């Protein structure tokens, strides 16, 4: 079998084209991998910059923590805090004519130095009273945080609205505090 010069040229061109295609495909994979690595590196650099920014603000956050931690109630470790927070909730509710039908107090959870306890309530009220109630909860300070609130029309026509409310109470624990009253 004799291969002509024309066939040799076509074979050479085919081999060269296949080599270029192979190089192109492998280059594309490497290029995509390079871009992915560059994007990951850029994201990590941005994350490091944000962490450095937070670290540079350390004194500001420590001062803010000290300012607000003085306002946070502190209880001894053996003190039951459910009655304290229920009393505050009842006081605000009665002042604003909101009826607390039932409540479920969850166990406290520790988050760093701060403890948190959730109180789930079913309530009834009219709109004006509810707005005043929510405002007074907010005005009580950052130690009370409403994270879930459902409002629906009430079937009972005596009051307009009913619903559920989950309020989180934040406080600190300290062994050196006597179990009488919280430190405000």
PDB file of N, CA, C and O in Angstrom, residues 73-147:
ATOM      1  N   UNK A  73     -30.139  42.335  83.282  1.00  0.00           N
ATOM      2  CA  UNK A  73     -30.339  41.745  84.604  1.00  0.00           C
ATOM      3  C   UNK A  73     -29.385  40.575  84.829  1.00  0.00           C
ATOM      4  O   UNK A  73     -29.102  39.809  83.918  1.00  0.00           O
ATOM      5  N   UNK A  74     -28.901  40.475  86.058  1.00  0.00           N
ATOM      6  CA  UNK A  74     -27.998  39.393  86.419  1.00  0.00           C
ATOM      7  C   UNK A  74     -28.608  38.640  87.595  1.00  0.00           C
ATOM      8  O   UNK A  74     -29.023  39.245  88.581  1.00  0.00           O
ATOM      9  N   UNK A  75     -28.673  37.327  87.460  1.00  0.00           N
ATOM     10  CA  UNK A  75     -29.268  36.481  88.477  1.00  0.00           C
ATOM     11  C   UNK A  75     -28.222  35.484  88.968  1.00  0.00           C
ATOM     12  O   UNK A  75     -27.267  35.173  88.269  1.00  0.00           O
ATOM     13  N   UNK A  76     -28.434  34.970  90.176  1.00  0.00           N
ATOM     14  CA  UNK A  76     -27.560  33.893  90.652  1.00  0.00           C
ATOM     15  C   UNK A  76     -27.908  32.622  89.884  1.00  0.00           C
ATOM     16  O   UNK A  76     -28.986  32.511  89.282  1.00  0.00           O
ATOM     17  N   UNK A  77     -27.009  31.659  89.909  1.00  0.00           N
ATOM     18  CA  UNK A  77     -27.210  30.432  89.130  1.00  0.00           C
ATOM     19  C   UNK A  77     -28.368  29.582  89.658  1.00  0.00           C
ATOM     20  O   UNK A  77     -28.958  28.821  88.913  1.00  0.00           O
ATOM     21  N   UNK A  78     -28.702  29.710  90.943  1.00  0.00           N
ATOM     22  CA  UNK A  78     -29.783  28.891  91.485  1.00  0.00           C
ATOM     23  C   UNK A  78     -31.147  29.593  91.431  1.00  0.00           C
ATOM     24  O   UNK A  78     -32.150  29.032  91.844  1.00  0.00           O
ATOM     25  N   UNK A  79     -31.208  30.790  90.910  1.00  0.00           N
ATOM     26  CA  UNK A  79     -32.456  31.556  90.844  1.00  0.00           C
ATOM     27  C   UNK A  79     -33.289  31.134  89.634  1.00  0.00           C
ATOM     28  O   UNK A  79     -32.789  31.032  88.525  1.00  0.00           O
ATOM     29  N   UNK A  80     -34.580  30.906  89.863  1.00  0.00           N
ATOM     30  CA  UNK A  80     -35.517  30.645  88.772  1.00  0.00           C
ATOM     31  C   UNK A  80     -35.946  31.995  88.200  1.00  0.00           C
ATOM     32  O   UNK A  80     -36.479  32.830  88.925  1.00  0.00           O
ATOM     33  N   UNK A  81     -35.730  32.219  86.915  1.00  0.00           N
ATOM     34  CA  UNK A  81     -35.991  33.524  86.315  1.00  0.00           C
ATOM     35  C   UNK A  81     -37.356  33.596  85.636  1.00  0.00           C
ATOM     36  O   UNK A  81     -37.756  34.665  85.186  1.00  0.00           O
ATOM     37  N   UNK A  82     -38.066  32.485  85.556  1.00  0.00           N
ATOM     38  CA  UNK A  82     -39.355  32.469  84.863  1.00  0.00           C
ATOM     39  C   UNK A  82     -40.338  33.464  85.477  1.00  0.00           C
ATOM     40  O   UNK A  82     -41.039  34.179  84.765  1.00  0.00           O
ATOM     41  N   UNK A  83     -40.370  33.538  86.812  1.00  0.00           N
ATOM     42  CA  UNK A  83     -41.319  34.447  87.462  1.00  0.00           C
ATOM     43  C   UNK A  83     -40.965  35.912  87.211  1.00  0.00           C
ATOM     44  O   UNK A  83     -41.859  36.746  87.059  1.00  0.00           O
ATOM     45  N   UNK A  84     -39.668  36.206  87.159  1.00  0.00           N
ATOM     46  CA  UNK A  84     -39.244  37.586  86.897  1.00  0.00           C
ATOM     47  C   UNK A  84     -39.729  38.045  85.522  1.00  0.00           C
ATOM     48  O   UNK A  84     -40.352  39.093  85.374  1.00  0.00           O
ATOM     49  N   UNK A  85     -39.445  37.221  84.483  1.00  0.00           N
ATOM     50  CA  UNK A  85     -39.823  37.605  83.125  1.00  0.00           C
ATOM     51  C   UNK A  85     -41.339  37.534  82.927  1.00  0.00           C
ATOM     52  O   UNK A  85     -41.907  38.366  82.220  1.00  0.00           O
ATOM     53  N   UNK A  86     -41.996  36.574  83.560  1.00  0.00           N
ATOM     54  CA  UNK A  86     -43.465  36.507  83.473  1.00  0.00           C
ATOM     55  C   UNK A  86     -44.096  37.732  84.110  1.00  0.00           C
ATOM     56  O   UNK A  86     -45.089  38.256  83.611  1.00  0.00           O
ATOM     57  N   UNK A  87     -43.502  38.201  85.205  1.00  0.00           N
ATOM     58  CA  UNK A  87     -44.015  39.409  85.869  1.00  0.00           C
ATOM     59  C   UNK A  87     -43.904  40.630  84.975  1.00  0.00           C
ATOM     60  O   UNK A  87     -44.838  41.451  84.898  1.00  0.00           O
ATOM     61  N   UNK A  88     -42.776  40.775  84.318  1.00  0.00           N
ATOM     62  CA  UNK A  88     -42.602  41.907  83.389  1.00  0.00           C
ATOM     63  C   UNK A  88     -43.596  41.810  82.245  1.00  0.00           C
ATOM     64  O   UNK A  88     -44.257  42.796  81.879  1.00  0.00           O
ATOM     65  N   UNK A  89     -43.742  40.616  81.680  1.00  0.00           N
ATOM     66  CA  UNK A  89     -44.681  40.410  80.578  1.00  0.00           C
ATOM     67  C   UNK A  89     -46.110  40.690  81.022  1.00  0.00           C
ATOM     68  O   UNK A  89     -46.869  41.370  80.317  1.00  0.00           O
ATOM     69  N   UNK A  90     -46.491  40.219  82.207  1.00  0.00           N
ATOM     70  CA  UNK A  90     -47.846  40.457  82.722  1.00  0.00           C
ATOM     71  C   UNK A  90     -48.084  41.945  82.986  1.00  0.00           C
ATOM     72  O   UNK A  90     -49.164  42.469  82.706  1.00  0.00           O
ATOM     73  N   UNK A  91     -47.065  42.622  83.541  1.00  0.00           N
ATOM     74  CA  UNK A  91     -47.201  44.057  83.819  1.00  0.00           C
ATOM     75  C   UNK A  91     -47.430  44.844  82.529  1.00  0.00           C
ATOM     76  O   UNK A  91     -48.330  45.675  82.445  1.00  0.00           O
ATOM     77  N   UNK A  92     -46.631  44.568  81.513  1.00  0.00           N
ATOM     78  CA  UNK A  92     -46.775  45.284  80.245  1.00  0.00           C
ATOM     79  C   UNK A  92     -48.107  44.937  79.585  1.00  0.00           C
ATOM     80  O   UNK A  92     -48.783  45.805  79.026  1.00  0.00           O
ATOM     81  N   UNK A  93     -48.514  43.673  79.657  1.00  0.00           N
ATOM     82  CA  UNK A  93     -49.782  43.251  79.049  1.00  0.00           C
ATOM     83  C   UNK A  93     -50.963  43.904  79.741  1.00  0.00           C
ATOM     84  O   UNK A  93     -51.880  44.413  79.081  1.00  0.00           O
ATOM     85  N   UNK A  94     -50.980  43.921  81.073  1.00  0.00           N
ATOM     86  CA  UNK A  94     -52.120  44.512  81.781  1.00  0.00           C
ATOM     87  C   UNK A  94     -52.169  46.026  81.597  1.00  0.00           C
ATOM     88  O   UNK A  94     -53.251  46.601  81.488  1.00  0.00           O
ATOM     89  N   UNK A  95     -51.011  46.672  81.528  1.00  0.00           N
ATOM     90  CA  UNK A  95     -50.966  48.114  81.293  1.00  0.00           C
ATOM     91  C   UNK A  95     -51.574  48.467  79.940  1.00  0.00           C
ATOM     92  O   UNK A  95     -52.240  49.492  79.799  1.00  0.00           O
ATOM     93  N   UNK A  96     -51.375  47.592  78.954  1.00  0.00           N
ATOM     94  CA  UNK A  96     -51.835  47.871  77.596  1.00  0.00           C
ATOM     95  C   UNK A  96     -53.101  47.118  77.209  1.00  0.00           C
ATOM     96  O   UNK A  96     -53.463  47.082  76.031  1.00  0.00           O
ATOM     97  N   UNK A  97     -53.776  46.499  78.190  1.00  0.00           N
ATOM     98  CA  UNK A  97     -55.048  45.789  77.967  1.00  0.00           C
ATOM     99  C   UNK A  97     -54.918  44.668  76.934  1.00  0.00           C
ATOM    100  O   UNK A  97     -55.773  44.498  76.075  1.00  0.00           O
ATOM    101  N   UNK A  98     -53.829  43.925  77.040  1.00  0.00           N
ATOM    102  CA  UNK A  98     -53.623  42.724  76.235  1.00  0.00           C
ATOM    103  C   UNK A  98     -53.813  41.539  77.163  1.00  0.00           C
ATOM    104  O   UNK A  98     -53.233  41.493  78.247  1.00  0.00           O
ATOM    105  N   UNK A  99     -54.652  40.593  76.752  1.00  0.00           N
ATOM    106  CA  UNK A  99     -54.918  39.421  77.576  1.00  0.00           C
ATOM    107  C   UNK A  99     -54.007  38.278  77.144  1.00  0.00           C
ATOM    108  O   UNK A  99     -54.045  37.862  75.983  1.00  0.00           O
ATOM    109  N   UNK A 100     -53.199  37.797  78.084  1.00  0.00           N
ATOM    110  CA  UNK A 100     -52.365  36.629  77.835  1.00  0.00           C
ATOM    111  C   UNK A 100     -53.203  35.411  78.213  1.00  0.00           C
ATOM    112  O   UNK A 100     -53.503  35.190  79.381  1.00  0.00           O
ATOM    113  N   UNK A 101     -53.599  34.623  77.216  1.00  0.00           N
ATOM    114  CA  UNK A 101     -54.466  33.465  77.455  1.00  0.00           C
ATOM    115  C   UNK A 101     -53.664  32.311  78.030  1.00  0.00           C
ATOM    116  O   UNK A 101     -54.075  31.677  79.003  1.00  0.00           O
ATOM    117  N   UNK A 102     -52.533  32.021  77.415  1.00  0.00           N
ATOM    118  CA  UNK A 102     -51.675  30.944  77.919  1.00  0.00           C
ATOM    119  C   UNK A 102     -50.232  31.260  77.573  1.00  0.00           C
ATOM    120  O   UNK A 102     -49.956  32.057  76.681  1.00  0.00           O
ATOM    121  N   UNK A 103     -49.337  30.612  78.306  1.00  0.00           N
ATOM    122  CA  UNK A 103     -47.913  30.822  78.051  1.00  0.00           C
ATOM    123  C   UNK A 103     -47.169  29.519  78.265  1.00  0.00           C
ATOM    124  O   UNK A 103     -47.561  28.701  79.088  1.00  0.00           O
ATOM    125  N   UNK A 104     -46.121  29.347  77.486  1.00  0.00           N
ATOM    126  CA  UNK A 104     -45.241  28.198  77.607  1.00  0.00           C
ATOM    127  C   UNK A 104     -43.823  28.735  77.716  1.00  0.00           C
ATOM    128  O   UNK A 104     -43.336  29.400  76.804  1.00  0.00           O
ATOM    129  N   UNK A 105     -43.180  28.433  78.834  1.00  0.00           N
ATOM    130  CA  UNK A 105     -41.830  28.939  79.066  1.00  0.00           C
ATOM    131  C   UNK A 105     -40.838  27.829  78.739  1.00  0.00           C
ATOM    132  O   UNK A 105     -40.887  26.749  79.335  1.00  0.00           O
ATOM    133  N   UNK A 106     -39.964  28.093  77.793  1.00  0.00           N
ATOM    134  CA  UNK A 106     -38.956  27.117  77.374  1.00  0.00           C
ATOM    135  C   UNK A 106     -37.743  27.181  78.288  1.00  0.00           C
ATOM    136  O   UNK A 106     -37.551  28.149  79.028  1.00  0.00           O
ATOM    137  N   UNK A 107     -36.904  26.166  78.210  1.00  0.00           N
ATOM    138  CA  UNK A 107     -35.680  26.134  79.023  1.00  0.00           C
ATOM    139  C   UNK A 107     -34.717  27.211  78.562  1.00  0.00           C
ATOM    140  O   UNK A 107     -34.688  27.577  77.398  1.00  0.00           O
ATOM    141  N   UNK A 108     -33.907  27.667  79.509  1.00  0.00           N
ATOM    142  CA  UNK A 108     -32.903  28.663  79.158  1.00  0.00           C
ATOM    143  C   UNK A 108     -31.783  28.029  78.349  1.00  0.00           C
ATOM    144  O   UNK A 108     -31.480  26.849  78.501  1.00  0.00           O
ATOM    145  N   UNK A 109     -31.192  28.842  77.487  1.00  0.00           N
ATOM    146  CA  UNK A 109     -30.059  28.417  76.681  1.00  0.00           C
ATOM    147  C   UNK A 109     -28.920  29.396  76.904  1.00  0.00           C
ATOM    148  O   UNK A 109     -29.145  30.603  76.960  1.00  0.00           O
ATOM    149  N   UNK A 110     -27.727  28.865  77.004  1.00  0.00           N
ATOM    150  CA  UNK A 110     -26.562  29.719  77.199  1.00  0.00           C
ATOM    151  C   UNK A 110     -25.935  30.015  75.852  1.00  0.00           C
ATOM    152  O   UNK A 110     -25.671  29.125  75.056  1.00  0.00           O
ATOM    153  N   UNK A 111     -25.696  31.314  75.599  1.00  0.00           N
ATOM    154  CA  UNK A 111     -25.036  31.771  74.380  1.00  0.00           C
ATOM    155  C   UNK A 111     -23.891  32.675  74.829  1.00  0.00           C
ATOM    156  O   UNK A 111     -24.094  33.858  75.093  1.00  0.00           O
ATOM    157  N   UNK A 112     -22.707  32.097  74.956  1.00  0.00           N
ATOM    158  CA  UNK A 112     -21.568  32.861  75.464  1.00  0.00           C
ATOM    159  C   UNK A 112     -21.767  33.166  76.935  1.00  0.00           C
ATOM    160  O   UNK A 112     -22.032  32.280  77.744  1.00  0.00           O
ATOM    161  N   UNK A 113     -21.694  34.452  77.296  1.00  0.00           N
ATOM    162  CA  UNK A 113     -21.905  34.879  78.680  1.00  0.00           C
ATOM    163  C   UNK A 113     -23.381  35.122  78.981  1.00  0.00           C
ATOM    164  O   UNK A 113     -23.750  35.305  80.131  1.00  0.00           O
ATOM    165  N   UNK A 114     -24.205  35.140  77.964  1.00  0.00           N
ATOM    166  CA  UNK A 114     -25.604  35.529  78.097  1.00  0.00           C
ATOM    167  C   UNK A 114     -26.493  34.284  78.062  1.00  0.00           C
ATOM    168  O   UNK A 114     -26.237  33.343  77.327  1.00  0.00           O
ATOM    169  N   UNK A 115     -27.533  34.308  78.870  1.00  0.00           N
ATOM    170  CA  UNK A 115     -28.544  33.264  78.849  1.00  0.00           C
ATOM    171  C   UNK A 115     -29.785  33.813  78.164  1.00  0.00           C
ATOM    172  O   UNK A 115     -30.071  35.017  78.241  1.00  0.00           O
ATOM    173  N   UNK A 116     -30.517  32.923  77.529  1.00  0.00           N
ATOM    174  CA  UNK A 116     -31.705  33.326  76.797  1.00  0.00           C
ATOM    175  C   UNK A 116     -32.815  32.333  77.095  1.00  0.00           C
ATOM    176  O   UNK A 116     -32.583  31.132  77.148  1.00  0.00           O
ATOM    177  N   UNK A 117     -34.033  32.859  77.292  1.00  0.00           N
ATOM    178  CA  UNK A 117     -35.175  32.015  77.559  1.00  0.00           C
ATOM    179  C   UNK A 117     -36.345  32.502  76.703  1.00  0.00           C
ATOM    180  O   UNK A 117     -36.611  33.694  76.628  1.00  0.00           O
ATOM    181  N   UNK A 118     -37.010  31.557  76.049  1.00  0.00           N
ATOM    182  CA  UNK A 118     -38.134  31.910  75.185  1.00  0.00           C
ATOM    183  C   UNK A 118     -39.443  31.694  75.939  1.00  0.00           C
ATOM    184  O   UNK A 118     -39.614  30.695  76.629  1.00  0.00           O
ATOM    185  N   UNK A 119     -40.357  32.641  75.766  1.00  0.00           N
ATOM    186  CA  UNK A 119     -41.707  32.522  76.316  1.00  0.00           C
ATOM    187  C   UNK A 119     -42.668  32.598  75.144  1.00  0.00           C
ATOM    188  O   UNK A 119     -42.697  33.592  74.422  1.00  0.00           O
ATOM    189  N   UNK A 120     -43.450  31.539  74.955  1.00  0.00           N
ATOM    190  CA  UNK A 120     -44.448  31.488  73.887  1.00  0.00           C
ATOM    191  C   UNK A 120     -45.804  31.780  74.505  1.00  0.00           C
ATOM    192  O   UNK A 120     -46.206  31.129  75.471  1.00  0.00           O
ATOM    193  N   UNK A 121     -46.511  32.752  73.963  1.00  0.00           N
ATOM    194  CA  UNK A 121     -47.786  33.188  74.528  1.00  0.00           C
ATOM    195  C   UNK A 121     -48.885  33.171  73.477  1.00  0.00           C
ATOM    196  O   UNK A 121     -48.636  33.428  72.304  1.00  0.00           O
ATOM    197  N   UNK A 122     -50.112  32.893  73.934  1.00  0.00           N
ATOM    198  CA  UNK A 122     -51.306  33.130  73.134  1.00  0.00           C
ATOM    199  C   UNK A 122     -51.974  34.353  73.745  1.00  0.00           C
ATOM    200  O   UNK A 122     -52.074  34.465  74.968  1.00  0.00           O
ATOM    201  N   UNK A 123     -52.410  35.277  72.910  1.00  0.00           N
ATOM    202  CA  UNK A 123     -52.928  36.546  73.403  1.00  0.00           C
ATOM    203  C   UNK A 123     -54.188  36.953  72.644  1.00  0.00           C
ATOM    204  O   UNK A 123     -54.465  36.458  71.549  1.00  0.00           O
ATOM    205  N   UNK A 124     -54.933  37.895  73.228  1.00  0.00           N
ATOM    206  CA  UNK A 124     -56.082  38.545  72.589  1.00  0.00           C
ATOM    207  C   UNK A 124     -56.017  40.031  72.902  1.00  0.00           C
ATOM    208  O   UNK A 124     -55.641  40.420  74.001  1.00  0.00           O
ATOM    209  N   UNK A 125     -56.425  40.834  71.928  1.00  0.00           N
ATOM    210  CA  UNK A 125     -56.348  42.282  72.118  1.00  0.00           C
ATOM    211  C   UNK A 125     -57.015  42.984  70.960  1.00  0.00           C
ATOM    212  O   UNK A 125     -57.368  42.360  69.958  1.00  0.00           O
ATOM    213  N   UNK A 126     -57.183  44.298  71.106  1.00  0.00           N
ATOM    214  CA  UNK A 126     -57.556  45.092  69.934  1.00  0.00           C
ATOM    215  C   UNK A 126     -56.273  45.682  69.351  1.00  0.00           C
ATOM    216  O   UNK A 126     -55.209  45.580  69.935  1.00  0.00           O
ATOM    217  N   UNK A 127     -56.377  46.293  68.194  1.00  0.00           N
ATOM    218  CA  UNK A 127     -55.194  46.747  67.465  1.00  0.00           C
ATOM    219  C   UNK A 127     -54.412  47.817  68.220  1.00  0.00           C
ATOM    220  O   UNK A 127     -53.191  47.742  68.329  1.00  0.00           O
ATOM    221  N   UNK A 128     -55.103  48.814  68.766  1.00  0.00           N
ATOM    222  CA  UNK A 128     -54.399  49.890  69.478  1.00  0.00           C
ATOM    223  C   UNK A 128     -53.648  49.360  70.698  1.00  0.00           C
ATOM    224  O   UNK A 128     -52.503  49.751  70.951  1.00  0.00           O
ATOM    225  N   UNK A 129     -54.278  48.477  71.437  1.00  0.00           N
ATOM    226  CA  UNK A 129     -53.621  47.902  72.612  1.00  0.00           C
ATOM    227  C   UNK A 129     -52.422  47.060  72.222  1.00  0.00           C
ATOM    228  O   UNK A 129     -51.379  47.081  72.893  1.00  0.00           O
ATOM    229  N   UNK A 130     -52.558  46.310  71.136  1.00  0.00           N
ATOM    230  CA  UNK A 130     -51.443  45.482  70.677  1.00  0.00           C
ATOM    231  C   UNK A 130     -50.257  46.346  70.275  1.00  0.00           C
ATOM    232  O   UNK A 130     -49.115  46.044  70.629  1.00  0.00           O
ATOM    233  N   UNK A 131     -50.520  47.421  69.569  1.00  0.00           N
ATOM    234  CA  UNK A 131     -49.426  48.310  69.149  1.00  0.00           C
ATOM    235  C   UNK A 131     -48.731  48.908  70.364  1.00  0.00           C
ATOM    236  O   UNK A 131     -47.499  48.946  70.438  1.00  0.00           O
ATOM    237  N   UNK A 132     -49.496  49.354  71.356  1.00  0.00           N
ATOM    238  CA  UNK A 132     -48.904  49.893  72.589  1.00  0.00           C
ATOM    239  C   UNK A 132     -48.103  48.827  73.324  1.00  0.00           C
ATOM    240  O   UNK A 132     -47.015  49.096  73.837  1.00  0.00           O
ATOM    241  N   UNK A 133     -48.638  47.607  73.369  1.00  0.00           N
ATOM    242  CA  UNK A 133     -47.959  46.492  74.017  1.00  0.00           C
ATOM    243  C   UNK A 133     -46.620  46.227  73.344  1.00  0.00           C
ATOM    244  O   UNK A 133     -45.581  46.105  74.007  1.00  0.00           O
ATOM    245  N   UNK A 134     -46.608  46.142  72.019  1.00  0.00           N
ATOM    246  CA  UNK A 134     -45.363  45.873  71.286  1.00  0.00           C
ATOM    247  C   UNK A 134     -44.361  47.008  71.470  1.00  0.00           C
ATOM    248  O   UNK A 134     -43.159  46.775  71.611  1.00  0.00           O
ATOM    249  N   UNK A 135     -44.857  48.239  71.487  1.00  0.00           N
ATOM    250  CA  UNK A 135     -43.963  49.377  71.699  1.00  0.00           C
ATOM    251  C   UNK A 135     -43.341  49.316  73.095  1.00  0.00           C
ATOM    252  O   UNK A 135     -42.142  49.537  73.254  1.00  0.00           O
ATOM    253  N   UNK A 136     -44.142  49.006  74.102  1.00  0.00           N
ATOM    254  CA  UNK A 136     -43.621  48.956  75.471  1.00  0.00           C
ATOM    255  C   UNK A 136     -42.658  47.783  75.672  1.00  0.00           C
ATOM    256  O   UNK A 136     -41.722  47.895  76.457  1.00  0.00           O
ATOM    257  N   UNK A 137     -42.885  46.662  74.977  1.00  0.00           N
ATOM    258  CA  UNK A 137     -41.914  45.558  75.023  1.00  0.00           C
ATOM    259  C   UNK A 137     -40.584  46.050  74.456  1.00  0.00           C
ATOM    260  O   UNK A 137     -39.521  45.816  75.029  1.00  0.00           O
ATOM    261  N   UNK A 138     -40.649  46.749  73.331  1.00  0.00           N
ATOM    262  CA  UNK A 138     -39.430  47.275  72.706  1.00  0.00           C
ATOM    263  C   UNK A 138     -38.769  48.322  73.616  1.00  0.00           C
ATOM    264  O   UNK A 138     -37.538  48.360  73.736  1.00  0.00           O
ATOM    265  N   UNK A 139     -39.567  49.163  74.256  1.00  0.00           N
ATOM    266  CA  UNK A 139     -39.026  50.213  75.115  1.00  0.00           C
ATOM    267  C   UNK A 139     -38.417  49.642  76.391  1.00  0.00           C
ATOM    268  O   UNK A 139     -37.587  50.300  77.029  1.00  0.00           O
ATOM    269  N   UNK A 140     -38.794  48.430  76.767  1.00  0.00           N
ATOM    270  CA  UNK A 140     -38.252  47.795  77.974  1.00  0.00           C
ATOM    271  C   UNK A 140     -36.755  47.558  77.830  1.00  0.00           C
ATOM    272  O   UNK A 140     -36.041  47.432  78.799  1.00  0.00           O
ATOM    273  N   UNK A 141     -36.267  47.489  76.608  1.00  0.00           N
ATOM    274  CA  UNK A 141     -34.831  47.354  76.391  1.00  0.00           C
ATOM    275  C   UNK A 141     -34.501  46.166  75.513  1.00  0.00           C
ATOM    276  O   UNK A 141     -35.364  45.401  75.105  1.00  0.00           O
ATOM    277  N   UNK A 142     -33.213  46.034  75.261  1.00  0.00           N
ATOM    278  CA  UNK A 142     -32.741  44.979  74.366  1.00  0.00           C
ATOM    279  C   UNK A 142     -32.808  43.607  75.013  1.00  0.00           C
ATOM    280  O   UNK A 142     -32.501  42.617  74.381  1.00  0.00           O
ATOM    281  N   UNK A 143     -33.222  43.538  76.281  1.00  0.00           N
ATOM    282  CA  UNK A 143     -33.266  42.254  76.962  1.00  0.00           C
ATOM    283  C   UNK A 143     -34.510  41.458  76.570  1.00  0.00           C
ATOM    284  O   UNK A 143     -34.602  40.275  76.843  1.00  0.00           O
ATOM    285  N   UNK A 144     -35.476  42.106  75.936  1.00  0.00           N
ATOM    286  CA  UNK A 144     -36.686  41.441  75.446  1.00  0.00           C
ATOM    287  C   UNK A 144     -36.720  41.584  73.929  1.00  0.00           C
ATOM    288  O   UNK A 144     -36.627  42.677  73.403  1.00  0.00           O
ATOM    289  N   UNK A 145     -36.871  40.453  73.257  1.00  0.00           N
ATOM    290  CA  UNK A 145     -36.809  40.455  71.802  1.00  0.00           C
ATOM    291  C   UNK A 145     -37.937  39.586  71.259  1.00  0.00           C
ATOM    292  O   UNK A 145     -37.981  38.389  71.529  1.00  0.00           O
ATOM    293  N   UNK A 146     -38.843  40.199  70.502  1.00  0.00           N
ATOM    294  CA  UNK A 146     -39.934  39.451  69.884  1.00  0.00           C
ATOM    295  C   UNK A 146     -39.423  38.907  68.562  1.00  0.00           C
ATOM    296  O   UNK A 146     -39.062  39.656  67.669  1.00  0.00           O
ATOM    297  N   UNK A 147     -39.393  37.580  68.441  1.00  0.00           N
ATOM    298  CA  UNK A 147     -38.870  36.964  67.223  1.00  0.00           C
ATOM    299  C   UNK A 147     -39.966  36.299  66.402  1.00  0.00           C
ATOM    300  O   UNK A 147     -39.727  35.942  65.263  1.00  0.00           O
TER     301      UNK A 147
END
